[in-house]
PDB file of C-alpha atoms in Angstrom:
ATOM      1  CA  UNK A   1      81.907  81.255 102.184  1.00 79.00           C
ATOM      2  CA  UNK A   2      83.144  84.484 102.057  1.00 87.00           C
ATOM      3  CA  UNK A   3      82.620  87.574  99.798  1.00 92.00           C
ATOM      4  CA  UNK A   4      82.904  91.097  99.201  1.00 95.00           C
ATOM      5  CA  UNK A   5      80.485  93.608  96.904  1.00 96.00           C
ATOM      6  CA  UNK A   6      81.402  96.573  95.281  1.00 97.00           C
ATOM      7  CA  UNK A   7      78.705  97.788  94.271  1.00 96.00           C
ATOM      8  CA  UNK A   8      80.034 100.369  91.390  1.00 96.00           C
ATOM      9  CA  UNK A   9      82.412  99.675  88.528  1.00 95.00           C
ATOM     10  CA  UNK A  10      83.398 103.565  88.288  1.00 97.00           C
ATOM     11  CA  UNK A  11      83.240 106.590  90.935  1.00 98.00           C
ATOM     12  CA  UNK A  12      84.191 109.899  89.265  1.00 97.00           C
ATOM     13  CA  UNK A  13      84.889 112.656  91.982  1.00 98.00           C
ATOM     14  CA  UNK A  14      85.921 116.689  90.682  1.00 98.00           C
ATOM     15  CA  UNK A  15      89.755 117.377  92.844  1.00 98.00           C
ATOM     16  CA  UNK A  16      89.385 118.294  95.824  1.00 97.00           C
ATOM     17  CA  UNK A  17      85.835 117.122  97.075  1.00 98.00           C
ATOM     18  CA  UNK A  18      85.854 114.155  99.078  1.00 98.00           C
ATOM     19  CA  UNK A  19      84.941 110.994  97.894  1.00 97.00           C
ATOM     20  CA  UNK A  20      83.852 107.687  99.161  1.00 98.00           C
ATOM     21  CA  UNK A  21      84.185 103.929  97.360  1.00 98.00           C
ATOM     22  CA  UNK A  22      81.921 101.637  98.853  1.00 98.00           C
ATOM     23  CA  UNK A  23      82.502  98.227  99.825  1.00 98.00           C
ATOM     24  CA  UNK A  24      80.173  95.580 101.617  1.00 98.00           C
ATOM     25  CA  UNK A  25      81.072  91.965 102.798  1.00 96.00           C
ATOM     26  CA  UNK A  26      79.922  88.480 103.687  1.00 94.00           C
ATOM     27  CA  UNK A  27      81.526  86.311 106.286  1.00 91.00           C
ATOM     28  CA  UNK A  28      80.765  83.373 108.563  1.00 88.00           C
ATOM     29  CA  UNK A  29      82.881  84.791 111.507  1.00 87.00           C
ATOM     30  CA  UNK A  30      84.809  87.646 112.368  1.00 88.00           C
ATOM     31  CA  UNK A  31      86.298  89.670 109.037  1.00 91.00           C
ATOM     32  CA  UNK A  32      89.665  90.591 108.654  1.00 91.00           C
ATOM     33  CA  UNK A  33      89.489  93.627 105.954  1.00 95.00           C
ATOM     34  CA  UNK A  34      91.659  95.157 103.269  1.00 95.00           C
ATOM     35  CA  UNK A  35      91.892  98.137 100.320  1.00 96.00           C
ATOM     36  CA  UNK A  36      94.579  97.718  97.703  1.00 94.00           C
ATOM     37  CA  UNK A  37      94.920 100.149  95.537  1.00 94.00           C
ATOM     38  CA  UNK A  38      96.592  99.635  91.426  1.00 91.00           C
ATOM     39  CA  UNK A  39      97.920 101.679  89.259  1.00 89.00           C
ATOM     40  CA  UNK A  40      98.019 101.257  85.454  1.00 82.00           C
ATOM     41  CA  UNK A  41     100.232  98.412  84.706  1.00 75.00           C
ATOM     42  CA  UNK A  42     101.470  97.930  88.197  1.00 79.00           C
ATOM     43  CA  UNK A  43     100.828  95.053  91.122  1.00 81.00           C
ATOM     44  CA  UNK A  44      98.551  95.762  93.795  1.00 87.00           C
ATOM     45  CA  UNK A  45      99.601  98.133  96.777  1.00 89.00           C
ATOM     46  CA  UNK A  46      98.650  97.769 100.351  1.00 88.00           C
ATOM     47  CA  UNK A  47      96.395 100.874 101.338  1.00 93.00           C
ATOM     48  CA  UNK A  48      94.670 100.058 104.857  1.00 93.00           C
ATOM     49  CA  UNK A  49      93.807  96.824 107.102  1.00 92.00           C
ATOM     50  CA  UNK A  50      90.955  96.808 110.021  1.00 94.00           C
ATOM     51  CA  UNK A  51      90.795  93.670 112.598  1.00 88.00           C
ATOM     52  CA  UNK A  52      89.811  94.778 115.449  1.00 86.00           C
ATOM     53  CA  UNK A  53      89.920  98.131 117.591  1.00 87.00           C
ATOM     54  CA  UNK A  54      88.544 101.499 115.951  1.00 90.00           C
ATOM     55  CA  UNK A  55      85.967 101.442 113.155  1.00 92.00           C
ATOM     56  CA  UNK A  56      88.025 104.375 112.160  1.00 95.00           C
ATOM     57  CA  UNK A  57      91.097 102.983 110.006  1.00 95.00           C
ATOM     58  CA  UNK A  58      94.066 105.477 108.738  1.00 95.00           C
ATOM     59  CA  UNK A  59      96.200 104.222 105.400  1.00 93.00           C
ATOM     60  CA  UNK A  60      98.842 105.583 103.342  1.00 90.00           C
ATOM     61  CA  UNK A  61      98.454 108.716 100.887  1.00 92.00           C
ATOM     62  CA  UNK A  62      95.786 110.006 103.346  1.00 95.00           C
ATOM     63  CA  UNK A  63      92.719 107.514 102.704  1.00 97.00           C
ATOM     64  CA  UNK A  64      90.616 106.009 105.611  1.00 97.00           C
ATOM     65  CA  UNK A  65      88.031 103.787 105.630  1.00 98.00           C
ATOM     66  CA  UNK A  66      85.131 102.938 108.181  1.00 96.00           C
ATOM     67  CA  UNK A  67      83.878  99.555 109.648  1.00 96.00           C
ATOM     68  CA  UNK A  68      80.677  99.366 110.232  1.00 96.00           C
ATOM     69  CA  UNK A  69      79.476  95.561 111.474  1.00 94.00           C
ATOM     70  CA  UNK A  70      76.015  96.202 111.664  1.00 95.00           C
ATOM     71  CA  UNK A  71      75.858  97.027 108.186  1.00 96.00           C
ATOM     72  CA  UNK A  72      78.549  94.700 107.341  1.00 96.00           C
ATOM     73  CA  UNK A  73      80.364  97.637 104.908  1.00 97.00           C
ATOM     74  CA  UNK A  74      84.277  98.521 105.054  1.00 98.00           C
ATOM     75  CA  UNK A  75      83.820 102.057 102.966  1.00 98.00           C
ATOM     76  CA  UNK A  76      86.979 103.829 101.825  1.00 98.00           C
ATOM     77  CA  UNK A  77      86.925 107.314 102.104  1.00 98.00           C
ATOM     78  CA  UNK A  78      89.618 110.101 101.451  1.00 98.00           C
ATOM     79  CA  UNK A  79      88.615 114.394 102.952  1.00 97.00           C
ATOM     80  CA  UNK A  80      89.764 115.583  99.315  1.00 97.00           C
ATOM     81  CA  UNK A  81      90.734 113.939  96.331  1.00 97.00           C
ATOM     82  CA  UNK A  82      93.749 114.317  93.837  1.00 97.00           C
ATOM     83  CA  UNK A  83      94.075 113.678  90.281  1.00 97.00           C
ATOM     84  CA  UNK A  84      97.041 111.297  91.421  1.00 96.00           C
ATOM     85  CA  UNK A  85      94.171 109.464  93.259  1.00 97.00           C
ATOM     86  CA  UNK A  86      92.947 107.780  90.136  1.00 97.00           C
ATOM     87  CA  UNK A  87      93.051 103.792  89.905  1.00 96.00           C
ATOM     88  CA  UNK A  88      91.747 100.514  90.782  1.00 94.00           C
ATOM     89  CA  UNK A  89      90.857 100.201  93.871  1.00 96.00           C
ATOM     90  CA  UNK A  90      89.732  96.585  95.615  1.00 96.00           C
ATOM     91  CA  UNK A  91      87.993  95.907  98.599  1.00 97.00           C
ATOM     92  CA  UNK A  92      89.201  91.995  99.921  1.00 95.00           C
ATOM     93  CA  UNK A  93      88.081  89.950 102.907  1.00 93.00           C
ATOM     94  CA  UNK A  94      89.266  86.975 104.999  1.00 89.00           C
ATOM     95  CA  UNK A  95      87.562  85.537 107.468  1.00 85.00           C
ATOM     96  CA  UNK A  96      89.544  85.499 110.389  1.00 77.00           C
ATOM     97  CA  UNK A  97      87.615  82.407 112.070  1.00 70.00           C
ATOM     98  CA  UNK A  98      88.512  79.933 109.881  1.00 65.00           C
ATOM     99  CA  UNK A  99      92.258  79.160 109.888  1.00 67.00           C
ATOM    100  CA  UNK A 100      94.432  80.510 106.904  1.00 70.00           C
ATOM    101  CA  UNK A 101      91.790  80.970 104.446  1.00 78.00           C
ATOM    102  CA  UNK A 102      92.763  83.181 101.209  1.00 86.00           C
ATOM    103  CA  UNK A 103      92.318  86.652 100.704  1.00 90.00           C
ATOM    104  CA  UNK A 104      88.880  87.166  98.592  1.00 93.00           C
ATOM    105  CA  UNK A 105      89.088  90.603  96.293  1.00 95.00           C
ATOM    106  CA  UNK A 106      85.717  92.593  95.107  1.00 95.00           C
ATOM    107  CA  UNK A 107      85.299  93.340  91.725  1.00 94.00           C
ATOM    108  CA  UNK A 108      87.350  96.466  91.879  1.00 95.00           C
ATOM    109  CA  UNK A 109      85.872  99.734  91.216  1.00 96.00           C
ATOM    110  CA  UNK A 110      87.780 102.640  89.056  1.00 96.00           C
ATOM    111  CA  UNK A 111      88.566 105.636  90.705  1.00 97.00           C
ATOM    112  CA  UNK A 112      88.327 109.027  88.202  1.00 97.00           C
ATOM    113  CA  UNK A 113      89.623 112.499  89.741  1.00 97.00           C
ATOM    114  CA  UNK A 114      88.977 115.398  86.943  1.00 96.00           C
ATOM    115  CA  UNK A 115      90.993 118.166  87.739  1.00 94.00           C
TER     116      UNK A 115
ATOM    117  CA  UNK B   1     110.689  96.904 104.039  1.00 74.00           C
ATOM    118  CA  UNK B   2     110.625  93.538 102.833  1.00 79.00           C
ATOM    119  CA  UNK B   3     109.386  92.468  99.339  1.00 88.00           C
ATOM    120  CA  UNK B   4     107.900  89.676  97.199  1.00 93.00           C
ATOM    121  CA  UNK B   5     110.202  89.474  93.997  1.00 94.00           C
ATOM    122  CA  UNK B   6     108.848  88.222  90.884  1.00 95.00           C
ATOM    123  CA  UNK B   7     110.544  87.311  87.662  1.00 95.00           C
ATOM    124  CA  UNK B   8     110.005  87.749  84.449  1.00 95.00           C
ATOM    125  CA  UNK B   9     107.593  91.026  84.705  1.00 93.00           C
ATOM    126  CA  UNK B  10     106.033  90.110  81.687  1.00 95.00           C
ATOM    127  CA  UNK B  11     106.316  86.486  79.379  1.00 97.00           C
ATOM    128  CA  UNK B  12     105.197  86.250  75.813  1.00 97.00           C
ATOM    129  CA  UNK B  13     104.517  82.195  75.169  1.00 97.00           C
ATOM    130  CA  UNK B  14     103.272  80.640  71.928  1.00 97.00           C
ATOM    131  CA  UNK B  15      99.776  78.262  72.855  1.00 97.00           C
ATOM    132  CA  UNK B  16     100.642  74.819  74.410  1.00 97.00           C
ATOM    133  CA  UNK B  17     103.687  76.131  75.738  1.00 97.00           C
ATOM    134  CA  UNK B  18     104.904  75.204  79.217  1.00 97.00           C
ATOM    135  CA  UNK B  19     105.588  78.604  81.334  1.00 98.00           C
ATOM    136  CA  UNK B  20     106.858  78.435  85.125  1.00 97.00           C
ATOM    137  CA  UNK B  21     106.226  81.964  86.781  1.00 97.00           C
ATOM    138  CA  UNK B  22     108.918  82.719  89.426  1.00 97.00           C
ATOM    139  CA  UNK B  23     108.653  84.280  93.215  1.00 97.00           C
ATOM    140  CA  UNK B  24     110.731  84.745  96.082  1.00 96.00           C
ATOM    141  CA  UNK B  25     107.928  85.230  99.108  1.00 95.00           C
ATOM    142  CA  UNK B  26     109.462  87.020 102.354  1.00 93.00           C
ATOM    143  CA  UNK B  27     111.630  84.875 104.045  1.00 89.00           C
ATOM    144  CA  UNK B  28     109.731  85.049 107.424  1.00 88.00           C
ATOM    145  CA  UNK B  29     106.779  84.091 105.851  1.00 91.00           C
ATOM    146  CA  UNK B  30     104.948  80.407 106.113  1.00 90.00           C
ATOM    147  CA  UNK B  31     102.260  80.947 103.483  1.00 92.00           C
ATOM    148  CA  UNK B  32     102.347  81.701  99.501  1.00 95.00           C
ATOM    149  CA  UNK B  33      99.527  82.492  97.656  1.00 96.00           C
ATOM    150  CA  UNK B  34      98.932  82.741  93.535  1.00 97.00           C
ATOM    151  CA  UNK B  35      96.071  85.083  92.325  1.00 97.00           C
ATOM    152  CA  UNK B  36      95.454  86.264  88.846  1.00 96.00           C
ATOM    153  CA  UNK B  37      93.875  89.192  87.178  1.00 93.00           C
ATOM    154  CA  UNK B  38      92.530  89.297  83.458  1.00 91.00           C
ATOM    155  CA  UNK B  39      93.739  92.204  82.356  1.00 82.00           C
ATOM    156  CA  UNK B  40      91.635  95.267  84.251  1.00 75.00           C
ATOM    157  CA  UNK B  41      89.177  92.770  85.906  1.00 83.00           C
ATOM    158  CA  UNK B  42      88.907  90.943  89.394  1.00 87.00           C
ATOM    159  CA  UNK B  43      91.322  89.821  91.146  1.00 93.00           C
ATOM    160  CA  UNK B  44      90.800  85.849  91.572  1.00 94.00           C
ATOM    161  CA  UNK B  45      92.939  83.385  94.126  1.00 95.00           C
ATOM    162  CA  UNK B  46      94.275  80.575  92.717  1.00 97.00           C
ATOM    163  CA  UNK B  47      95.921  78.389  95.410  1.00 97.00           C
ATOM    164  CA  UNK B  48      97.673  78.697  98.625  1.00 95.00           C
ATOM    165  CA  UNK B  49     100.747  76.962  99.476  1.00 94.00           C
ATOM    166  CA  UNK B  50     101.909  75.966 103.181  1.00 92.00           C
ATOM    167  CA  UNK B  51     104.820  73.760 104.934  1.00 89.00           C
ATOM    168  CA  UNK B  52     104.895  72.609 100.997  1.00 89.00           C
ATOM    169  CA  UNK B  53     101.670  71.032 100.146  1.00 92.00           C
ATOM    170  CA  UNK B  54      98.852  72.551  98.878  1.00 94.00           C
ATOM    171  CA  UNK B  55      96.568  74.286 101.432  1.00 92.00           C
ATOM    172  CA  UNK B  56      93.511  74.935  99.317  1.00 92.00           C
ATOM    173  CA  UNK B  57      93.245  75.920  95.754  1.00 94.00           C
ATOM    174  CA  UNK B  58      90.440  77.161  93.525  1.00 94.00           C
ATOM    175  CA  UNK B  59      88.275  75.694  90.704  1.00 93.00           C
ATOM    176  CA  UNK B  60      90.388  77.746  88.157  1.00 94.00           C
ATOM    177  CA  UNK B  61      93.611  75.465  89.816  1.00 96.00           C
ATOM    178  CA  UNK B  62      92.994  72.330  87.094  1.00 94.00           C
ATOM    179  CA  UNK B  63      95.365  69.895  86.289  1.00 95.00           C
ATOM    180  CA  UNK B  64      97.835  72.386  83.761  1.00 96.00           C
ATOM    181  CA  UNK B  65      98.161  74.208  86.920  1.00 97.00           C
ATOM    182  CA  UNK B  66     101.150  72.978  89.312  1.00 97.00           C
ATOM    183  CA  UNK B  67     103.195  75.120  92.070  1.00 97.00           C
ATOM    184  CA  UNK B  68     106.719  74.263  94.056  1.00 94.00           C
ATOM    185  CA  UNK B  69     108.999  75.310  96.344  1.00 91.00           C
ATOM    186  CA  UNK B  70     111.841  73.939  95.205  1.00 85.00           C
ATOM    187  CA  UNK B  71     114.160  75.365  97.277  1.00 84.00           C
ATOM    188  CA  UNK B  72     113.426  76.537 100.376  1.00 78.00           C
ATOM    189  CA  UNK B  73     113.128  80.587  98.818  1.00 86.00           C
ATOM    190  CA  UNK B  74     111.502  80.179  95.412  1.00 93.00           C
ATOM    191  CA  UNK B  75     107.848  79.528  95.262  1.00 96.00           C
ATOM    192  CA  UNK B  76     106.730  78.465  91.293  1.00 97.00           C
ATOM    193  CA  UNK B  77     103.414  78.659  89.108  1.00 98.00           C
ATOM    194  CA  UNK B  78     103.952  75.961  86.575  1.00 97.00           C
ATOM    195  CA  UNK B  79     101.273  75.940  83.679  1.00 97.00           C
ATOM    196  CA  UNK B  80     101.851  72.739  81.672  1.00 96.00           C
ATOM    197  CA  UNK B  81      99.913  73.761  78.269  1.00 95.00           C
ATOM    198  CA  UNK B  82      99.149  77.349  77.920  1.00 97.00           C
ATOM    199  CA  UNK B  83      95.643  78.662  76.753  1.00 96.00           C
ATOM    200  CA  UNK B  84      94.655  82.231  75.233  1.00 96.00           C
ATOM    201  CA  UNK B  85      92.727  82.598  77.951  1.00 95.00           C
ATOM    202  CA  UNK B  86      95.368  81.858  80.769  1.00 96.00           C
ATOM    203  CA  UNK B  87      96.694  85.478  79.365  1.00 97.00           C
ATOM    204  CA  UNK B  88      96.576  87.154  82.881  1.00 96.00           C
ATOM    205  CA  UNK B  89      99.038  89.187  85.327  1.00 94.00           C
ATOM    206  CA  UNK B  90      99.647  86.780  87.988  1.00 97.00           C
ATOM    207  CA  UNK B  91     100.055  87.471  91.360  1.00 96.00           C
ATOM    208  CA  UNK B  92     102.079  86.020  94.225  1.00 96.00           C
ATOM    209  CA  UNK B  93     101.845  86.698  97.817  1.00 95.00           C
ATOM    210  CA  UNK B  94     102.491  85.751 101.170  1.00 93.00           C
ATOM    211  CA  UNK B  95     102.008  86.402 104.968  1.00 89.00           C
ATOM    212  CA  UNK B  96     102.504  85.066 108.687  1.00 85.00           C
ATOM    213  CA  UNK B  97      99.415  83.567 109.961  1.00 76.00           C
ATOM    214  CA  UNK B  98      96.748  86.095 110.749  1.00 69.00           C
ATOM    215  CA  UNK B  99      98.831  89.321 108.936  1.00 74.00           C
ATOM    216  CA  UNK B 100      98.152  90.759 105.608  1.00 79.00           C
ATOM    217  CA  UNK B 101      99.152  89.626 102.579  1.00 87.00           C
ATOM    218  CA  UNK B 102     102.265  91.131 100.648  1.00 89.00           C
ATOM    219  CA  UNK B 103     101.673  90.762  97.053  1.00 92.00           C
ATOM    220  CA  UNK B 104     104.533  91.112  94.274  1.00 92.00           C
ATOM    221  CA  UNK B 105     104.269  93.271  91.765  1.00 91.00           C
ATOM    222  CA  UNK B 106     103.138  91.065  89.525  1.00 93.00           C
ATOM    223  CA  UNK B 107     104.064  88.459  85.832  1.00 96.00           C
ATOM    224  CA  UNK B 108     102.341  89.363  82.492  1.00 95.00           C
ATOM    225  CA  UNK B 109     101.407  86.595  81.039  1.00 97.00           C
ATOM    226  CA  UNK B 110     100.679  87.177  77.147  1.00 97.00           C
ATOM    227  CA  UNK B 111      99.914  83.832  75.065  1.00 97.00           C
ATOM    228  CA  UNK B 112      99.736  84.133  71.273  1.00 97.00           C
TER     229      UNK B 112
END
């Protein structure tokens, strides 16, 4: 079965330092990984995708994230952070080995930017 | 770019009340999902939906829980007998085999 960790509920970062939300996974074959991204009272928005190719995956409004297989982790990551950075983001998996199978989300984990 | 409509954004219902949730997937797309989300928490699947049977579906899917296609563009969350705790935003998606998911924007689901 597959799964997805994130590991904190709440990452508080001061505008513009970088900042990091951390994400780790479990899958039987080959992973097929997401970041969604939602804001207060709104759906959830498509941020970044990896399948295969560089570990090094660019999204929209500047955020990035890193595969890394031998740690099994899928880390988003942004160079400096904006107040207008601040939301929900989730970390979701599918395992791209076994047919169809639904999208599994993490937990979610707030994003804070203090001005 | 293409979108996932869904209608109403947000349902008040009285407990034991029938509700059907609304969505029009992408119409290239083969395969609908439902997820829901208590309000600030995870994000959990419900059921997936494919050449209109029921692909797989989670524990949380019971027997109030039914879905359609009725018509070749609408893709429906029927719950038969509403609960408090089936207050939720749900969630429809769907993709092409092997893309991404394209999720709607979302139905608030408030039972009183």
């Amino acid at each position: 079965a597959q799964s997805v960790a994130q590991p904190e509920d709440q990452v508080n970062v001061a505008e513009g330092n970088p900042l990091t939300v951390k994400c780790t996974y479990s899958v039987s074959g080959n992973p097929y990984l997401f970041w969604y991204v939602q804001y207060p009272n709104r759906g959830l928005q498509f941020l970044l995708k990896y399948i295969t190719g560089d570990n090094l995956v660019k999204g929209s409004y500047g955020f990035e994230a890193e595969f890394n297989k031998s740690q099994t982790s899928f880390h988003l990551k942004k160079p400096s952070a904006l107040v207008s950075d601040s939301a929900l983001y989730f970390c979701a998996v599918r395992d791209l080995g076994s047919g169809n199978t639904p999208l599994v989300f993490g937990k979610g984990t707030r994003l804070s930017v203090i001005a | 770019e293409p979108e996932v409509t869904q209608t109403p954004s947000h349902q008040v219902t009285q407990m034991g009340q029938e509700v059907i949730l609304r969505c029009v997937p992408i119409s290239n797309h083969l395969y609908f999902y439902w997820y829901r989300q208590i309000l600030g928490q995870k994000v959990e699947f419900l059921v997936s939906f494919y050449n209109n049977e029921i692909s797989e579906k989670s524990e949380i899917f019971d027997d109030q829980f039914s879905v359609e296609r009725p018509d070749g563009s609408n893709f429906t969350l029927k719950i038969r007998s509403t609960k408090l705790e089936d207050s939720a935003m749900y969630f429809c998606a769907s993709n092409r085999q092997g893309y991404g998911y394209t999720f709607g924007s979302g139905t608030r689901l408030t039972v009183v």
